[in-house]
PDB file of C-alpha atoms (C1' of nucleotides) in Angstrom:
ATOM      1  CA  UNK A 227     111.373-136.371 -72.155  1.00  0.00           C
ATOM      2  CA  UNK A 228     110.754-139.413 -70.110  1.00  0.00           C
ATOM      3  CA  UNK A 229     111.985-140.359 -67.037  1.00  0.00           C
ATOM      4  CA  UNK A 230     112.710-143.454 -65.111  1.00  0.00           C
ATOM      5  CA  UNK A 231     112.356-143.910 -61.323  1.00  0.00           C
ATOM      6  CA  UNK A 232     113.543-146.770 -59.315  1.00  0.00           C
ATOM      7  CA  UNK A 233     115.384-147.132 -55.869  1.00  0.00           C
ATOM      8  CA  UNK A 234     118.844-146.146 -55.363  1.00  0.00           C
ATOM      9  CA  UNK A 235     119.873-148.596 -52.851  1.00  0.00           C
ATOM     10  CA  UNK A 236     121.770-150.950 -55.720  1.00  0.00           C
ATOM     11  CA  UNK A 237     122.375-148.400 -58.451  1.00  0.00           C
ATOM     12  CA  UNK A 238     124.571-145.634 -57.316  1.00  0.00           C
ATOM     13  CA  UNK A 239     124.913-143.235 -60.235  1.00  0.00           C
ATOM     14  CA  UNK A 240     128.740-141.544 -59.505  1.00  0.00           C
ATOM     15  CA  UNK A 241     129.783-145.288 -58.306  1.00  0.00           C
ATOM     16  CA  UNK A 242     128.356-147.011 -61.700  1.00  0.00           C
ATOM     17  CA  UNK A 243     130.169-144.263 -63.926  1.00  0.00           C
ATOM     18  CA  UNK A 244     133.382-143.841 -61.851  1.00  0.00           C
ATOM     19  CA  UNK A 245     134.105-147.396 -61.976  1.00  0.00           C
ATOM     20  CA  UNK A 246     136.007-147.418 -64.847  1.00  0.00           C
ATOM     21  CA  UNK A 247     133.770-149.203 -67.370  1.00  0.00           C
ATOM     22  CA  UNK A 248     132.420-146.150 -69.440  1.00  0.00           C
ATOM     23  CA  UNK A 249     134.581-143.399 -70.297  1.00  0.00           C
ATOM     24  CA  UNK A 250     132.128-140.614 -72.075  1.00  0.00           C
ATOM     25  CA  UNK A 251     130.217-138.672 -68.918  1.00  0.00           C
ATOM     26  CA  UNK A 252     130.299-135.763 -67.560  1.00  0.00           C
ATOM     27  CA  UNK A 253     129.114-134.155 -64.165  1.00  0.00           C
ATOM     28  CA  UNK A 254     126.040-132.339 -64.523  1.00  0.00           C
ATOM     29  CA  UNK A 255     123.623-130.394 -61.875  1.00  0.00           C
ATOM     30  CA  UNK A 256     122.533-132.912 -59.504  1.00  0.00           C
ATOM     31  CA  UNK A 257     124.532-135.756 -61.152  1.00  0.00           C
ATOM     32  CA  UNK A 258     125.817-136.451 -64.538  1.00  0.00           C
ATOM     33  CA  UNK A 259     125.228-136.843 -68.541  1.00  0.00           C
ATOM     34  CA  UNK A 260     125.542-140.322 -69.731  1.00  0.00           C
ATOM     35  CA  UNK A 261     126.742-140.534 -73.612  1.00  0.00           C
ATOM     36  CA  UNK A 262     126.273-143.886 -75.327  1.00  0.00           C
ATOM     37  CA  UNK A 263     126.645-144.242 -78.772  1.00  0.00           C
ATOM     38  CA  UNK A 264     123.773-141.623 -80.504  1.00  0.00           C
ATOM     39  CA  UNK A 265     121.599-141.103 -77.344  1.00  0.00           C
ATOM     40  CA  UNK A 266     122.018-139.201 -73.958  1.00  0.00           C
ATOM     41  CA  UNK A 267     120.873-138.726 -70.892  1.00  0.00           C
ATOM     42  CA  UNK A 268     120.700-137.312 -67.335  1.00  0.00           C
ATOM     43  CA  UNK A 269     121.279-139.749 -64.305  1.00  0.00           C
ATOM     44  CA  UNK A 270     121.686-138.816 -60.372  1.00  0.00           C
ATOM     45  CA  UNK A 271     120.262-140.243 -56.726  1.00  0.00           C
ATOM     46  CA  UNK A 272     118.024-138.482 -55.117  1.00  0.00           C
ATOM     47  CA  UNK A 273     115.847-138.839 -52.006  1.00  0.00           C
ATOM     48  CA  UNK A 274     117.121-143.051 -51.784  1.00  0.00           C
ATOM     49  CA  UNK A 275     116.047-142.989 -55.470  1.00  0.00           C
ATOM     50  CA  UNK A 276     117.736-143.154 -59.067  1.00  0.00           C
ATOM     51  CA  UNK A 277     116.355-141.151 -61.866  1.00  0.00           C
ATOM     52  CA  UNK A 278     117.536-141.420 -65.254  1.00  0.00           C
ATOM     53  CA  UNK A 279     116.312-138.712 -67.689  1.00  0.00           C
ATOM     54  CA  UNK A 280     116.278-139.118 -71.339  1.00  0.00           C
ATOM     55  CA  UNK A 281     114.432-138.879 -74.678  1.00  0.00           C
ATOM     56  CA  UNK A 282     111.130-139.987 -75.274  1.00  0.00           C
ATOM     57  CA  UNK A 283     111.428-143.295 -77.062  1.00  0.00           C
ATOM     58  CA  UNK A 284     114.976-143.871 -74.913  1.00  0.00           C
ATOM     59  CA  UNK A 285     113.508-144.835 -71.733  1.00  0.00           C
ATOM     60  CA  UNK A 286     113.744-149.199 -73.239  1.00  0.00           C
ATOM     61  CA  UNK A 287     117.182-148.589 -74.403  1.00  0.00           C
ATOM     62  CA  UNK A 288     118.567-146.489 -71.099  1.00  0.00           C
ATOM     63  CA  UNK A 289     116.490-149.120 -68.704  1.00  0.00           C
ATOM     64  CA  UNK A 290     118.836-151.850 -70.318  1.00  0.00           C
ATOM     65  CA  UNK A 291     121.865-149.579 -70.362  1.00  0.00           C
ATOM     66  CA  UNK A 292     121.405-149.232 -66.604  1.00  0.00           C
ATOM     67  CA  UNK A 293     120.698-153.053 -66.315  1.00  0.00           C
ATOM     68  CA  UNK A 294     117.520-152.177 -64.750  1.00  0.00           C
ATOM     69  CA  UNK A 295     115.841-155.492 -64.806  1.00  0.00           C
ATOM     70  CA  UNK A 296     118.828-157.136 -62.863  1.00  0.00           C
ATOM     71  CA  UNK A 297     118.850-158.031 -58.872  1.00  0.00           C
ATOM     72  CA  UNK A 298     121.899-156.804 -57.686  1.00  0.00           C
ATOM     73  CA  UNK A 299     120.711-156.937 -54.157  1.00  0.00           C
ATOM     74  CA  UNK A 300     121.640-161.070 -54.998  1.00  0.00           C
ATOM     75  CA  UNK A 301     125.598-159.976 -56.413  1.00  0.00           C
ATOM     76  CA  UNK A 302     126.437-158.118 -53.148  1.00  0.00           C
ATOM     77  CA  UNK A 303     124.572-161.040 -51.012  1.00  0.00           C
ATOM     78  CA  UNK A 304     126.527-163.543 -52.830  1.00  0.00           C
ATOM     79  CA  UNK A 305     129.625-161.496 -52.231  1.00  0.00           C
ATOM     80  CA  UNK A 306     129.129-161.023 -48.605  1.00  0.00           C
ATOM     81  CA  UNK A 307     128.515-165.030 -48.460  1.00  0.00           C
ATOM     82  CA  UNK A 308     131.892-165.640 -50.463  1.00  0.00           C
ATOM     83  CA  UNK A 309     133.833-165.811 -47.586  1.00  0.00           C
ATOM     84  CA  UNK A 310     136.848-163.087 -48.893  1.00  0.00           C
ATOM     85  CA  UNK A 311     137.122-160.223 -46.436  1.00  0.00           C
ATOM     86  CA  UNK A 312     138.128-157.539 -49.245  1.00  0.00           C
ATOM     87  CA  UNK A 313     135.627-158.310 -51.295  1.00  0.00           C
ATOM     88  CA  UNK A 314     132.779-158.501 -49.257  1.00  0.00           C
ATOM     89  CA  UNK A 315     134.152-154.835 -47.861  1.00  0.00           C
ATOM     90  CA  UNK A 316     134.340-153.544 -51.573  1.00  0.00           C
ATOM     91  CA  UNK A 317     130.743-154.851 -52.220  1.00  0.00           C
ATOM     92  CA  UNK A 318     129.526-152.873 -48.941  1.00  0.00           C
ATOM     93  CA  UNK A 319     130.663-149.506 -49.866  1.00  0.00           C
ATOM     94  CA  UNK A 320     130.103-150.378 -53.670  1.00  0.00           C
ATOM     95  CA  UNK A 321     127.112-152.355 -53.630  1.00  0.00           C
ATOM     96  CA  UNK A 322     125.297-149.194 -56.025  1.00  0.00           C
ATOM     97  CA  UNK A 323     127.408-150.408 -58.641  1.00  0.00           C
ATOM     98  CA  UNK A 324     126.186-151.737 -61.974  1.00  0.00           C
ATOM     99  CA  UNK A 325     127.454-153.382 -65.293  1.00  0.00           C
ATOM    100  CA  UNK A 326     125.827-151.576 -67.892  1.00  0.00           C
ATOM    101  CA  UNK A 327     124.786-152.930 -71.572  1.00  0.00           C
ATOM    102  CA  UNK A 328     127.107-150.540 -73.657  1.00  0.00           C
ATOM    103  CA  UNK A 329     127.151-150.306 -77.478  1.00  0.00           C
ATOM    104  CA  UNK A 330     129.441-152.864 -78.578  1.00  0.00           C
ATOM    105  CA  UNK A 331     132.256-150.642 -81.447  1.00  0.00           C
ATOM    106  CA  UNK A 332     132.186-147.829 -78.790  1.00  0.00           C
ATOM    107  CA  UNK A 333     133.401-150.541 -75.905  1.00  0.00           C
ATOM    108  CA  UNK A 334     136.142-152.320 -78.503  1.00  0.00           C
ATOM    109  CA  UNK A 335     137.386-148.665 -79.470  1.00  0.00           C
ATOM    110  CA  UNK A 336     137.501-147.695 -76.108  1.00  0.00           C
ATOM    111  CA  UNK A 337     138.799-150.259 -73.817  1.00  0.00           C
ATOM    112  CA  UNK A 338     141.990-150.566 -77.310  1.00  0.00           C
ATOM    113  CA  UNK A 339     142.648-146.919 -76.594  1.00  0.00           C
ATOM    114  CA  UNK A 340     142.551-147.737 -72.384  1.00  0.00           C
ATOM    115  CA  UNK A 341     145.823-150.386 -73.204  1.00  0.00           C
ATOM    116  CA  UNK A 342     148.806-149.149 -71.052  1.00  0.00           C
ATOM    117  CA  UNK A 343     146.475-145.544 -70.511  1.00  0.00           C
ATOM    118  CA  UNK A 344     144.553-143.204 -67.303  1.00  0.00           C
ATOM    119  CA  UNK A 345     141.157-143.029 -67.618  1.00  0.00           C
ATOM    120  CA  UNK A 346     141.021-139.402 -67.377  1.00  0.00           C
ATOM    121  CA  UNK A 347     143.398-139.162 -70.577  1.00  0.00           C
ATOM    122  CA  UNK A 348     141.243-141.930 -72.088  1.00  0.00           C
ATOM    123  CA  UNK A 349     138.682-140.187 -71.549  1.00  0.00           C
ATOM    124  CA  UNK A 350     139.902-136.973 -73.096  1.00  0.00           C
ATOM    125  CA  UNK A 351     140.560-139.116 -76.400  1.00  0.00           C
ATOM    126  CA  UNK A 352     137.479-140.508 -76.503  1.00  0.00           C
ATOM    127  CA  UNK A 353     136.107-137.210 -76.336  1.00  0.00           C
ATOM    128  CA  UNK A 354     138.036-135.582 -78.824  1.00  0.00           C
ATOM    129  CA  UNK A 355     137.400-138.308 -81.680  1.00  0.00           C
ATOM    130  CA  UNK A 356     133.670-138.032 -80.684  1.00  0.00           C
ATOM    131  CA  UNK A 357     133.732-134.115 -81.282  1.00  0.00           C
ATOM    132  CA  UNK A 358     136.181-134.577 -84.685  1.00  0.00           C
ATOM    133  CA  UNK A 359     134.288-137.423 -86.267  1.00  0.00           C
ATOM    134  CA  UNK A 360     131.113-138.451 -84.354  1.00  0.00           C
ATOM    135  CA  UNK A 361     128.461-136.170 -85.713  1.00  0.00           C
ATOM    136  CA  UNK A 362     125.699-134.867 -83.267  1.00  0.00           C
ATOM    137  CA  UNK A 363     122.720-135.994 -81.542  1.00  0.00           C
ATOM    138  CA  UNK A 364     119.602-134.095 -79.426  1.00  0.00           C
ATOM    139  CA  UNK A 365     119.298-134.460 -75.963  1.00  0.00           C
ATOM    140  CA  UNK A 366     117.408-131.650 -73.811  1.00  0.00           C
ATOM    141  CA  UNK A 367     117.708-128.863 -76.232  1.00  0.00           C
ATOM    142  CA  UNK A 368     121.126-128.910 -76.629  1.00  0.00           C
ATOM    143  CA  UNK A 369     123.619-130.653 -79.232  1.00  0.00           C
ATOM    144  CA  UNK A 370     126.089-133.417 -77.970  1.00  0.00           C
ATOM    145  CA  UNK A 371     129.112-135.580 -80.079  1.00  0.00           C
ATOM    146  CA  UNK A 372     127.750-138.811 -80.964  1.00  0.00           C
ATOM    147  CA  UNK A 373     130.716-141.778 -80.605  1.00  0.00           C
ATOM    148  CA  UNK A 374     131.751-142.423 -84.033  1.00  0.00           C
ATOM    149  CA  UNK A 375     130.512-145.434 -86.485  1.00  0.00           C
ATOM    150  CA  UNK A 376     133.111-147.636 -87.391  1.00  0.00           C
ATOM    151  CA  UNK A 377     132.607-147.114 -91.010  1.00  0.00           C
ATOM    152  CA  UNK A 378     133.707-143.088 -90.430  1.00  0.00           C
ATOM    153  CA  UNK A 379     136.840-144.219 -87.822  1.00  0.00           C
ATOM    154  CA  UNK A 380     138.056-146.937 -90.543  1.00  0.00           C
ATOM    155  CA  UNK A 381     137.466-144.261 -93.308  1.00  0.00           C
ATOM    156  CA  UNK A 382     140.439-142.107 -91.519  1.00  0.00           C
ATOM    157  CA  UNK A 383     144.658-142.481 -91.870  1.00  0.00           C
ATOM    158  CA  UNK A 384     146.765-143.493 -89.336  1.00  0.00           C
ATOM    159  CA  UNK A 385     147.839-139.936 -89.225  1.00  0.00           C
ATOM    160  CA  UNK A 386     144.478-138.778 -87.847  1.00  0.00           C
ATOM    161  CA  UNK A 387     144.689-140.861 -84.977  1.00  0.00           C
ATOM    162  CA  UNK A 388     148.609-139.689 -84.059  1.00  0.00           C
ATOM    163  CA  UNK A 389     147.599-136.813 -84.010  1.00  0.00           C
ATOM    164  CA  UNK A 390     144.666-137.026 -81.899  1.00  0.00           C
ATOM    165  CA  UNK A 391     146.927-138.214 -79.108  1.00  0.00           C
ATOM    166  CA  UNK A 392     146.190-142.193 -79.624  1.00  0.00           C
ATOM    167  CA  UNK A 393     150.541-142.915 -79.677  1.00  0.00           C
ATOM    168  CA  UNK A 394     151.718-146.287 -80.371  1.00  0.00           C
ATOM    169  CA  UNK A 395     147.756-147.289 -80.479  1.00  0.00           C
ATOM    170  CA  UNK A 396     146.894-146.062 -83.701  1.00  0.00           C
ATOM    171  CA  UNK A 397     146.971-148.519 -85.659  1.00  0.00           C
ATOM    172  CA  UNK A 398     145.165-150.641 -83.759  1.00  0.00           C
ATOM    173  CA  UNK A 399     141.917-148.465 -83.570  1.00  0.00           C
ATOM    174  CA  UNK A 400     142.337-148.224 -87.016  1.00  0.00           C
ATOM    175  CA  UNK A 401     142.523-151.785 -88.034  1.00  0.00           C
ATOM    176  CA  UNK A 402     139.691-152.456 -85.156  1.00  0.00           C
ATOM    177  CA  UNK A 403     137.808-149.888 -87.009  1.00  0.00           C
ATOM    178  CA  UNK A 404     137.754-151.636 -90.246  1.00  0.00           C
ATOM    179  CA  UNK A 405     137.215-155.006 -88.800  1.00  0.00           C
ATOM    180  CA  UNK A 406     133.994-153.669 -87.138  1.00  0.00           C
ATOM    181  CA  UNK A 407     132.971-151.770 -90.452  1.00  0.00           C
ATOM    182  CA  UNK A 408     133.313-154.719 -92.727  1.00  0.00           C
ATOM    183  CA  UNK A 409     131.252-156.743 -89.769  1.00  0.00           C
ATOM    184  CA  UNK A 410     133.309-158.993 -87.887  1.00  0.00           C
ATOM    185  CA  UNK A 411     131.035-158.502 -84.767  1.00  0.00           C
ATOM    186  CA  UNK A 412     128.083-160.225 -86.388  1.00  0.00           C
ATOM    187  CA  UNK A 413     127.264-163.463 -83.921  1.00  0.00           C
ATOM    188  CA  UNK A 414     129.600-162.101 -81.408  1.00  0.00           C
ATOM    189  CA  UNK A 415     126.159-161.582 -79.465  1.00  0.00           C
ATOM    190  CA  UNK A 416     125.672-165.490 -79.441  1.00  0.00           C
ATOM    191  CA  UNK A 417     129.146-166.946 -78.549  1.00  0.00           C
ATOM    192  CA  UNK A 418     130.039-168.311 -75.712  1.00  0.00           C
ATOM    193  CA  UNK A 419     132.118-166.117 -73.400  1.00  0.00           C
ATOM    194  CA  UNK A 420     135.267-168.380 -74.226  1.00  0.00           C
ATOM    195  CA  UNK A 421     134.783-168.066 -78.159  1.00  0.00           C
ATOM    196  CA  UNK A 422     133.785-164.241 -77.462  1.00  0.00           C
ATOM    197  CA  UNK A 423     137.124-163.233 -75.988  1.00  0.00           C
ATOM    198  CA  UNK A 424     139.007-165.357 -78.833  1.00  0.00           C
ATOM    199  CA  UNK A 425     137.235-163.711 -81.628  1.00  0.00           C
ATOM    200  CA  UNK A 426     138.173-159.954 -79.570  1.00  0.00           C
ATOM    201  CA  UNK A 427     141.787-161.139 -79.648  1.00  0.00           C
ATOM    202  CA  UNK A 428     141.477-161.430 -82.646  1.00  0.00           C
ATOM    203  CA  UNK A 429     141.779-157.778 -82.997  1.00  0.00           C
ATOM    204  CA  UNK A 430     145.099-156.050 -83.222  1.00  0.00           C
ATOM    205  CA  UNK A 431     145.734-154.262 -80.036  1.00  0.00           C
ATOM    206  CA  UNK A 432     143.289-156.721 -78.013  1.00  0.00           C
ATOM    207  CA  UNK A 433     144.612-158.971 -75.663  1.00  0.00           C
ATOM    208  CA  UNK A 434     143.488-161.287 -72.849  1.00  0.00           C
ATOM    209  CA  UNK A 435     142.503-158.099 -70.295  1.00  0.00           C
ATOM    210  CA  UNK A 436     141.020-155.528 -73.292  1.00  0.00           C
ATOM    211  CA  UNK A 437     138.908-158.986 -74.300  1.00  0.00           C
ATOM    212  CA  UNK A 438     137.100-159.686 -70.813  1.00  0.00           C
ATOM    213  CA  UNK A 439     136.703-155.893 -70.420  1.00  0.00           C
ATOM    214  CA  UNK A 440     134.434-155.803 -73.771  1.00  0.00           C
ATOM    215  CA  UNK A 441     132.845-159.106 -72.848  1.00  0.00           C
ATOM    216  CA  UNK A 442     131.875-158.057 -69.671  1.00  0.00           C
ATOM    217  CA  UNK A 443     130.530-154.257 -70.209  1.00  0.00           C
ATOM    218  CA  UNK A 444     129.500-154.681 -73.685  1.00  0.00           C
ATOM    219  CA  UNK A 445     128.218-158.539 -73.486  1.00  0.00           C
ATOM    220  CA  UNK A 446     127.326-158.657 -70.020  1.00  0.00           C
ATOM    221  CA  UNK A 447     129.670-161.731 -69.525  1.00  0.00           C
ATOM    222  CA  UNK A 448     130.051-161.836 -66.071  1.00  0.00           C
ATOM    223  CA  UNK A 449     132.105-164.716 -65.734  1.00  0.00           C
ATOM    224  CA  UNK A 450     134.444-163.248 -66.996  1.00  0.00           C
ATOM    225  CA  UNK A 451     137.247-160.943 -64.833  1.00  0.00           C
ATOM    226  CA  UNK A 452     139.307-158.435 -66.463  1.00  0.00           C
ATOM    227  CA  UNK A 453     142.663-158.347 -64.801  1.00  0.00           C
ATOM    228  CA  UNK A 454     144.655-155.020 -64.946  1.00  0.00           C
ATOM    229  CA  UNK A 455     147.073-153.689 -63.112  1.00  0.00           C
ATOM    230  CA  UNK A 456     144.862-153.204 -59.911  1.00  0.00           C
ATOM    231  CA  UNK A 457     143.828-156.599 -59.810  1.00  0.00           C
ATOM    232  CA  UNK A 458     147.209-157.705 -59.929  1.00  0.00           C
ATOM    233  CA  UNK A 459     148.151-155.229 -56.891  1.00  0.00           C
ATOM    234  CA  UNK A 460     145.379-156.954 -55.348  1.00  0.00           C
ATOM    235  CA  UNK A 461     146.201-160.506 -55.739  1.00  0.00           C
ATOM    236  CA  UNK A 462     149.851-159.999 -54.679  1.00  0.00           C
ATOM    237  CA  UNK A 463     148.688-157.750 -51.456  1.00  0.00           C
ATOM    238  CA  UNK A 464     145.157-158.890 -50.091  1.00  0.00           C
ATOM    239  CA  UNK A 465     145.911-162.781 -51.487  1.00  0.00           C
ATOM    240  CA  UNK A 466     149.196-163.317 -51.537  1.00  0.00           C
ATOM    241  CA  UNK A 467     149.508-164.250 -54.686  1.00  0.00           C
ATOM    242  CA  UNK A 468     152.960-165.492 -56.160  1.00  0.00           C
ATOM    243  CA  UNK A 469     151.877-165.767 -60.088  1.00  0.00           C
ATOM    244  CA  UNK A 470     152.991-163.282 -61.957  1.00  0.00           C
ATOM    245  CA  UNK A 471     150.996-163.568 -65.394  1.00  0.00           C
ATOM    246  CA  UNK A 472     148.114-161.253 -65.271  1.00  0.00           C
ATOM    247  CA  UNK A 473     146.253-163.936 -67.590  1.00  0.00           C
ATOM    248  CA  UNK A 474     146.861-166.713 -65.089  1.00  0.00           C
ATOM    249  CA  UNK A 475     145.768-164.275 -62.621  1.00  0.00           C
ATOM    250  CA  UNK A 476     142.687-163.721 -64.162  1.00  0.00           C
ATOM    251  CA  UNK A 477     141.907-167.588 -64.822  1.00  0.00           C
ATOM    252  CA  UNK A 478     142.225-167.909 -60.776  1.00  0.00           C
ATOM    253  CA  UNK A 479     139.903-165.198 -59.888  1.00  0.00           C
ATOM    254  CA  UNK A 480     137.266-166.623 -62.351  1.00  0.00           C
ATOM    255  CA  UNK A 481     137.830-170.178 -61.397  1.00  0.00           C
ATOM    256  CA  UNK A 482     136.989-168.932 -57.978  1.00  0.00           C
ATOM    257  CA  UNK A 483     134.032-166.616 -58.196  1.00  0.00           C
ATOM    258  CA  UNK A 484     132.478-168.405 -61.440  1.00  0.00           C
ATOM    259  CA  UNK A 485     129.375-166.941 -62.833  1.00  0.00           C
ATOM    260  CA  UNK A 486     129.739-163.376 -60.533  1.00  0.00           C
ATOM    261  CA  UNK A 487     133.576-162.850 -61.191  1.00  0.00           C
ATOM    262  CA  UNK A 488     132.258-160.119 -63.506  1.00  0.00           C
ATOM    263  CA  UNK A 489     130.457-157.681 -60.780  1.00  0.00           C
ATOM    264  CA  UNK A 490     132.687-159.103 -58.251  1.00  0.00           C
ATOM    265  CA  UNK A 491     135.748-157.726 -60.064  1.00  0.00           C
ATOM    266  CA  UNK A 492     133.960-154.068 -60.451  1.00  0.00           C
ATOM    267  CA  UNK A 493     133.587-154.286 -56.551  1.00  0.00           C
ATOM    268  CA  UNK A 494     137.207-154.788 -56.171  1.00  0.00           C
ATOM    269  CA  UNK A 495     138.452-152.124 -58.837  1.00  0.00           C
ATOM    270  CA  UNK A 496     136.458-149.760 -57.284  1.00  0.00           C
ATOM    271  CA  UNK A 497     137.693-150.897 -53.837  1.00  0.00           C
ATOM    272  CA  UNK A 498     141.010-151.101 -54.227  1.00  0.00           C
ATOM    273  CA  UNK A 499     141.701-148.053 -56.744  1.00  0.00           C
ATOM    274  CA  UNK A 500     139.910-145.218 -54.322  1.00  0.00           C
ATOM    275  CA  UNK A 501     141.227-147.177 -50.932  1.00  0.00           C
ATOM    276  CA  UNK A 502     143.407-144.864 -48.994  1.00  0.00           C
ATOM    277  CA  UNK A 503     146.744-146.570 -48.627  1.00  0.00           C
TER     278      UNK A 503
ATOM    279  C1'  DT B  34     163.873-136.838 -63.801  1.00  0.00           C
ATOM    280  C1'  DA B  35     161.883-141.213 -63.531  1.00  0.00           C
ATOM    281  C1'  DC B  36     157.907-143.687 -63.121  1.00  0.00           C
ATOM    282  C1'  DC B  37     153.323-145.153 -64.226  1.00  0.00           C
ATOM    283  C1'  DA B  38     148.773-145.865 -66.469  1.00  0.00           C
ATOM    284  C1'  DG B  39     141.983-150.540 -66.680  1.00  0.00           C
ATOM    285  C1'  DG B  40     148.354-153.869 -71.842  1.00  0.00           C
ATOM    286  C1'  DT B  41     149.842-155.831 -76.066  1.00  0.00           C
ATOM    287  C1'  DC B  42     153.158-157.201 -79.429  1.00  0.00           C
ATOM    288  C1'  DT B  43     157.460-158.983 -80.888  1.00  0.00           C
ATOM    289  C1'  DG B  44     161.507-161.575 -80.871  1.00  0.00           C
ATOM    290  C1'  DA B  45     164.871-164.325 -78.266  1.00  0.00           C
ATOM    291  C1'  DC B  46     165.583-168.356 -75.625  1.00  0.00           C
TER     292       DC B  46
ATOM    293  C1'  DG C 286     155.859-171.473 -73.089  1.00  0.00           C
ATOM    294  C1'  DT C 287     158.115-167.846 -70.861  1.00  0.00           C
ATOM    295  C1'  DC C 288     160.297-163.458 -70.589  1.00  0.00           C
ATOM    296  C1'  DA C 289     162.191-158.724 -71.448  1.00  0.00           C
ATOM    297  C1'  DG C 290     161.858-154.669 -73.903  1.00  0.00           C
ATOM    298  C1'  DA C 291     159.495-151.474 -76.814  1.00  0.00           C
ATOM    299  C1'  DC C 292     155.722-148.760 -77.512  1.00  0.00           C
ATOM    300  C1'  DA C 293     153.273-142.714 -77.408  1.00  0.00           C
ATOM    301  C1'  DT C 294     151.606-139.677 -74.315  1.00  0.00           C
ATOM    302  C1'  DG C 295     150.943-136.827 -70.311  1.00  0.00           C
ATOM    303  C1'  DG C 296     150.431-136.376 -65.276  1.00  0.00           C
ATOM    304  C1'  DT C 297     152.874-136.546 -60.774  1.00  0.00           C
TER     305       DT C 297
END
DNA sequence: TACCAGGTCTGAC
DNA sequence: GTCAGACATGGT
């Protein structure tokens, strides 16, 4: 096992996971068990510090998972310099938050099953095709579900995903599936964030929101801001915002917070969804 | 029961 | 280009 040790003050563990960008964790002991792809591993705070736990021969892939290398002391100074009152109150309480690096087919399958979804039922899908199709991988003695390849998600029917609870969105991970297999992501990496979210809409089932979502947690594109149904709430109650298209909405945010609309967004999600009313 | 969820697609205008 | 309605499912 090796472990990795750095200060807590900007990377909250149960803030980072609970945000809404990854959907396959789970609490454990002192904090929780991260799946990503084939690998695992054990994250929590303790004593003002992070400590992520994982394989030997992990530690590089985990310590860019975590977006260890990143100053996010800078994101939350440059939020509380922005001059927006809700935002630099969401980037106080959730200034532990990170964007992590996730695997790239686990993000696009994901964030197509979180369309018109709650994340605790997303989750529970996510799960269950992980456990029916995804193999297993090592992590601390035990056995965990590995996310599926494409290749083994594009070799099922549309049946398979009915009836693992997907609805209406079956088709969609599906076609996504054997998009992915039969490499459409190759270059993605290199695009532009623009030309990134058009190839992603590309996809069946991917639109303008499900796009920046991938870019952002998957690419680390953080000029770009996903706008859901939360960010919508907010514009119309905290900005008084009269548009109505969610895509227009999102254009506005990112015109205004440019290259940290991104983080700045994950602040505000965060904010806004576990505000008391 | 009706409404809603980290939305997108389709067809009508 | 804009808009309404449909779309599976399950929790409240």
């Amino acid at each position: 096992m090796e472990k990795i040790i750095v200060s807590g003050e900007y990377f909250n563990v149960a803030d980072t996971l609970n945000c809404g960008q990854v959907f396959r964790y789970e609490p454990h002991k002192k904090g929780f068990l991260v799946h990503s792809g084939e690998k695992s591993c054990y994250a929590y705070n303790e004593n003002g510090c992070a400590v992520v736990e994982c394989e030997t021969g992990d530690a590089e892939y985990f310590h860019r998972y975590f977006d260890l290398d990143a100053d996010y002391a800078a994101y939350v100074k440059a939020a509380e310099g922005s001059g927006v009152k809700i935002l630099q109150n969401a980037a106080a309480v959730g200034k532990g938050i990170r964007i992590l690096n996730q695997n790239a087919e686990e993000t696009v399958i994901s964030f197509i099953v979180s369309q018109n979804n709650r994340i605790p039922r997303i989750r529970a899908i996510l799960n269950r095709l992980s456990e029916d199709c995804g193999g297993k991988h090592a992590f601390g003695g035990e056995r965990y579900p590995s996310f599926p390849s494409a290749e083994t998600l594009a070799a099922r029917d549309k049946s398979y995903f009915s009836a693992a609870g997907l609805g209406y969105r079956d088709e969609y991970v599906l076609s996504a599936a054997k998009a992915l297999s039969s490499g459409a992501a190759a270059g993605w990496a290199k695009l532009s964030s623009v030309d990134l979210k058009s190839c992603l809409c590309n996809l069946k089932g991917v639109g303008d929101k499900v796009a920046a979502c991938i870019a952002l947690f998957a690419f680390h594109r953080f000029d770009v801001f996903p706008a859901d149904t939360w960010m919508v709430k907010l514009y119309k109650e905290d900005f008084g915002g009269t548009e109505k298209d969610a895509k227009k909405i999102a254009a506005y945010f990112a015109g205004l917070f440019g290259k940290n609309a991104g983080i700045f967004q994950q602040y505000m999600f965060h904010y806004k969804r576990n505000k008391k009313e």
